[in-house]
């Protein structure tokens, strides 16, 4: 049965085009955060045939569907190539292969080591260095400004013990769970002013104080 988050016509199109054994949706349509411009992200399992990347438009929805024969997931299989499937929603699963694939990716994710406190401190130190270089105000400095803003979101998540799951989910988590940090990060994004970025980096460094000593 189609998920209520499946746009009209998408499931019918995918089943008609590929006679799939399973359809796994992930991304914004799977977690409910979709908007008017969201793609429909999916992995489609078929009994055989070639791999495909289907970017058709169904109705007004842009597909971003990867079609694989089930043999693609025979051993040896590298779950790290499909981390998005850990949070996938099953739209179709005639033989249980879709759920098996999700379970394998989740099992892999559960075994991934977290960064050590020393590694996290090193990443926070890198952010401070990037802040100084961003302060030059030249083209390279502006590049480093954007670079540290992108990477520091993932670093903050790791410092807070929260897995980084891409910008959309991580920003939503930040807004809900850490509103003070969200306000600082939003300000640094919105205004290319050194004090705003410095406040964000200082807040990130503050989390390092609670890390255990090695």
Short mmCIF file of C-alpha atoms in Angstrom, two decimals:
data_model
loop_
_atom_site.label_atom_id
_atom_site.label_comp_id
_atom_site.label_asym_id
_atom_site.label_seq_id
_atom_site.Cartn_x
_atom_site.Cartn_y
_atom_site.Cartn_z
CA UNK A 1 0.00 0.00 0.00
CA UNK A 2 1.26 3.47 -0.80
CA UNK A 3 2.34 5.73 2.00
CA UNK A 4 0.15 8.80 2.49
CA UNK A 5 3.30 10.78 1.68
CA UNK A 6 3.55 9.24 -1.79
CA UNK A 7 2.59 11.88 -4.39
CA UNK A 8 -0.32 10.89 -6.63
CA UNK A 9 0.74 8.80 -9.58
CA UNK A 10 4.29 8.06 -8.41
CA UNK A 11 3.66 4.56 -7.10
CA UNK A 12 1.62 3.65 -10.18
CA UNK A 13 4.37 4.95 -12.44
CA UNK A 14 7.16 3.05 -10.68
CA UNK A 15 5.23 -0.22 -10.51
CA UNK A 16 4.19 0.06 -14.14
CA UNK A 17 7.66 0.95 -15.37
CA UNK A 18 9.71 -1.57 -13.41
CA UNK A 19 7.48 -4.32 -11.93
CA UNK A 20 9.47 -3.87 -8.72
CA UNK A 21 9.92 -6.31 -5.88
CA UNK A 22 10.34 -3.41 -3.46
CA UNK A 23 10.21 0.38 -3.39
CA UNK A 24 12.03 2.19 -0.60
CA UNK A 25 11.39 5.91 -0.21
CA UNK A 26 13.81 8.09 1.71
CA UNK A 27 14.44 11.77 2.18
CA UNK A 28 11.79 14.41 2.63
CA UNK A 29 8.79 12.39 1.45
CA UNK A 30 9.71 9.59 3.83
CA UNK A 31 10.14 11.79 6.91
CA UNK A 32 7.35 14.28 6.21
CA UNK A 33 9.54 17.34 5.59
CA UNK A 34 8.78 17.62 1.87
CA UNK A 35 7.89 20.88 0.21
CA UNK A 36 6.71 22.06 -3.21
CA UNK A 37 10.20 21.76 -4.69
CA UNK A 38 11.16 18.43 -3.10
CA UNK A 39 12.31 15.51 -5.21
CA UNK A 40 10.85 12.08 -4.57
CA UNK A 41 13.87 10.01 -3.51
CA UNK A 42 13.54 6.25 -3.84
CA UNK A 43 15.38 3.01 -4.39
CA UNK A 44 13.57 0.50 -6.57
CA UNK A 45 14.46 -3.21 -6.42
CA UNK A 46 13.77 -5.31 -9.50
CA UNK A 47 14.14 -9.01 -10.25
CA UNK A 48 16.69 -8.25 -12.97
CA UNK A 49 17.68 -5.85 -15.68
CA UNK A 50 20.06 -2.90 -15.80
CA UNK A 51 20.67 -0.27 -13.17
CA UNK A 52 18.96 3.03 -13.90
CA UNK A 53 18.60 6.51 -12.49
CA UNK A 54 15.05 7.64 -13.22
CA UNK A 55 14.60 11.41 -13.10
CA UNK A 56 11.19 11.52 -14.74
CA UNK A 57 8.61 14.09 -13.71
CA UNK A 58 5.35 12.50 -12.56
CA UNK A 59 2.60 15.07 -12.28
CA UNK A 60 4.53 17.97 -10.82
CA UNK A 61 6.97 15.81 -8.85
CA UNK A 62 10.59 15.32 -9.89
CA UNK A 63 11.73 11.75 -9.31
CA UNK A 64 15.19 10.87 -8.07
CA UNK A 65 14.78 7.10 -8.20
CA UNK A 66 17.62 4.60 -8.39
CA UNK A 67 16.63 1.27 -9.91
CA UNK A 68 18.72 -1.79 -9.05
CA UNK A 69 18.38 -5.51 -9.67
CA UNK A 70 18.36 -7.48 -6.42
CA UNK A 71 21.70 -9.02 -7.41
CA UNK A 72 23.28 -5.60 -6.72
CA UNK A 73 22.89 -6.35 -3.02
CA UNK A 74 24.34 -9.84 -2.99
CA UNK A 75 27.43 -10.34 -0.86
CA UNK A 76 29.86 -8.71 -0.71
CA UNK A 77 27.63 -5.72 -0.07
CA UNK A 78 28.86 -2.38 1.24
CA UNK A 79 26.10 -0.73 3.32
CA UNK A 80 28.15 2.47 3.60
CA UNK A 81 27.18 3.21 -0.01
CA UNK A 82 23.50 3.43 1.00
CA UNK A 83 23.34 5.18 4.41
CA UNK A 84 20.08 6.91 3.46
CA UNK A 85 18.25 3.58 3.56
CA UNK A 86 18.55 3.35 7.34
CA UNK A 87 15.58 5.72 7.58
CA UNK A 88 13.73 4.56 4.48
CA UNK A 89 9.99 3.91 4.32
CA UNK A 90 8.72 0.83 2.51
CA UNK A 91 6.09 1.55 -0.11
CA UNK A 92 6.16 -1.94 -1.59
CA UNK A 93 7.88 -5.14 -0.46
CA UNK A 94 6.55 -8.29 -2.10
CA UNK A 95 9.22 -10.68 -0.84
CA UNK A 96 10.66 -8.96 2.22
CA UNK A 97 13.81 -7.94 0.39
CA UNK A 98 13.27 -4.26 1.05
CA UNK A 99 13.04 -4.74 4.81
CA UNK A 100 16.10 -6.98 4.74
CA UNK A 101 18.04 -4.25 2.98
CA UNK A 102 16.95 -1.63 5.51
CA UNK A 103 17.90 -3.95 8.38
CA UNK A 104 21.36 -4.54 6.93
CA UNK A 105 22.04 -0.81 6.58
CA UNK A 106 20.76 -0.12 10.11
CA UNK A 107 22.97 -2.87 11.51
CA UNK A 108 25.96 -1.33 9.76
CA UNK A 109 25.13 2.15 11.09
CA UNK A 110 24.86 0.84 14.64
CA UNK A 111 28.42 -0.48 14.49
CA UNK A 112 30.06 2.72 13.25
CA UNK A 113 32.55 4.15 15.75
CA UNK A 114 32.03 7.65 17.06
CA UNK A 115 34.87 10.18 16.89
CA UNK A 116 37.10 10.18 19.95
CA UNK A 117 37.15 13.24 22.24
CA UNK A 118 40.58 14.12 20.88
CA UNK A 119 39.32 13.94 17.31
CA UNK A 120 36.40 16.21 18.21
CA UNK A 121 38.72 18.73 19.87
CA UNK A 122 40.88 18.73 16.76
CA UNK A 123 37.85 19.48 14.62
CA UNK A 124 36.86 22.37 16.88
CA UNK A 125 40.42 23.70 16.65
CA UNK A 126 40.15 23.50 12.86
CA UNK A 127 37.00 25.63 13.01
CA UNK A 128 38.87 28.30 14.98
CA UNK A 129 41.71 28.31 12.43
CA UNK A 130 39.20 28.64 9.61
CA UNK A 131 37.58 31.55 11.43
CA UNK A 132 40.89 33.41 11.50
CA UNK A 133 41.47 32.77 7.81
CA UNK A 134 37.91 33.83 6.97
CA UNK A 135 38.63 37.15 8.63
CA UNK A 136 40.99 38.16 5.83
CA UNK A 137 38.02 39.37 3.83
CA UNK A 138 39.46 38.38 0.47
CA UNK A 139 38.07 35.80 -1.94
CA UNK A 140 39.83 32.93 -0.20
CA UNK A 141 38.59 34.18 3.14
CA UNK A 142 35.01 34.21 1.89
CA UNK A 143 35.44 30.70 0.56
CA UNK A 144 36.68 29.54 3.97
CA UNK A 145 33.76 31.34 5.60
CA UNK A 146 31.31 29.15 3.72
CA UNK A 147 33.47 26.07 4.16
CA UNK A 148 33.56 26.30 7.94
CA UNK A 149 29.84 27.03 8.10
CA UNK A 150 29.06 23.83 6.19
CA UNK A 151 31.46 21.57 8.06
CA UNK A 152 30.81 23.02 11.52
CA UNK A 153 27.19 21.88 11.45
CA UNK A 154 28.30 18.25 11.25
CA UNK A 155 30.99 18.87 13.88
CA UNK A 156 28.42 20.40 16.24
CA UNK A 157 26.11 17.41 15.80
CA UNK A 158 28.93 15.02 16.65
CA UNK A 159 29.91 17.07 19.69
CA UNK A 160 26.30 16.95 20.85
CA UNK A 161 26.11 13.18 20.35
CA UNK A 162 23.69 13.51 17.45
CA UNK A 163 24.36 11.59 14.22
CA UNK A 164 24.71 13.94 11.27
CA UNK A 165 21.99 13.13 8.74
CA UNK A 166 22.47 15.83 6.16
CA UNK A 167 21.58 19.51 6.36
CA UNK A 168 17.79 19.27 6.28
CA UNK A 169 17.36 16.80 9.15
CA UNK A 170 20.25 18.23 11.13
CA UNK A 171 18.96 21.80 10.93
CA UNK A 172 15.52 20.64 12.01
CA UNK A 173 17.06 18.79 14.96
CA UNK A 174 19.15 21.86 15.83
CA UNK A 175 16.09 24.12 15.83
CA UNK A 176 14.08 21.75 18.02
CA UNK A 177 16.72 20.42 20.40
CA UNK A 178 19.26 23.25 20.57
CA UNK A 179 17.43 26.53 19.86
CA UNK A 180 20.26 28.68 21.22
CA UNK A 181 22.76 27.02 18.90
CA UNK A 182 20.26 27.25 16.04
CA UNK A 183 19.94 31.00 16.54
CA UNK A 184 23.72 31.44 16.50
CA UNK A 185 24.16 29.27 13.43
CA UNK A 186 21.32 31.00 11.60
CA UNK A 187 22.85 34.39 12.35
CA UNK A 188 26.23 33.29 11.00
CA UNK A 189 24.56 32.01 7.85
CA UNK A 190 22.50 35.12 7.31
CA UNK A 191 25.14 37.78 7.90
CA UNK A 192 28.73 37.54 6.63
CA UNK A 193 30.00 39.35 9.71
CA UNK A 194 32.96 38.02 11.64
CA UNK A 195 31.40 38.50 15.12
CA UNK A 196 28.42 36.31 14.16
CA UNK A 197 30.68 33.50 12.99
CA UNK A 198 32.90 33.90 16.05
CA UNK A 199 29.92 33.50 18.38
CA UNK A 200 28.91 30.30 16.61
CA UNK A 201 32.42 28.84 16.77
CA UNK A 202 32.74 29.82 20.44
CA UNK A 203 29.48 28.03 21.20
CA UNK A 204 30.77 24.95 19.43
CA UNK A 205 34.02 25.14 21.40
CA UNK A 206 31.98 25.32 24.59
CA UNK A 207 30.77 21.78 23.98
CA UNK A 208 34.37 20.62 24.02
CA UNK A 209 34.61 21.54 27.70
CA UNK A 210 32.30 18.66 28.59
CA UNK A 211 34.29 16.06 26.65
CA UNK A 212 36.16 13.50 28.75
CA UNK A 213 39.91 13.84 28.91
CA UNK A 214 41.92 11.18 27.11
#
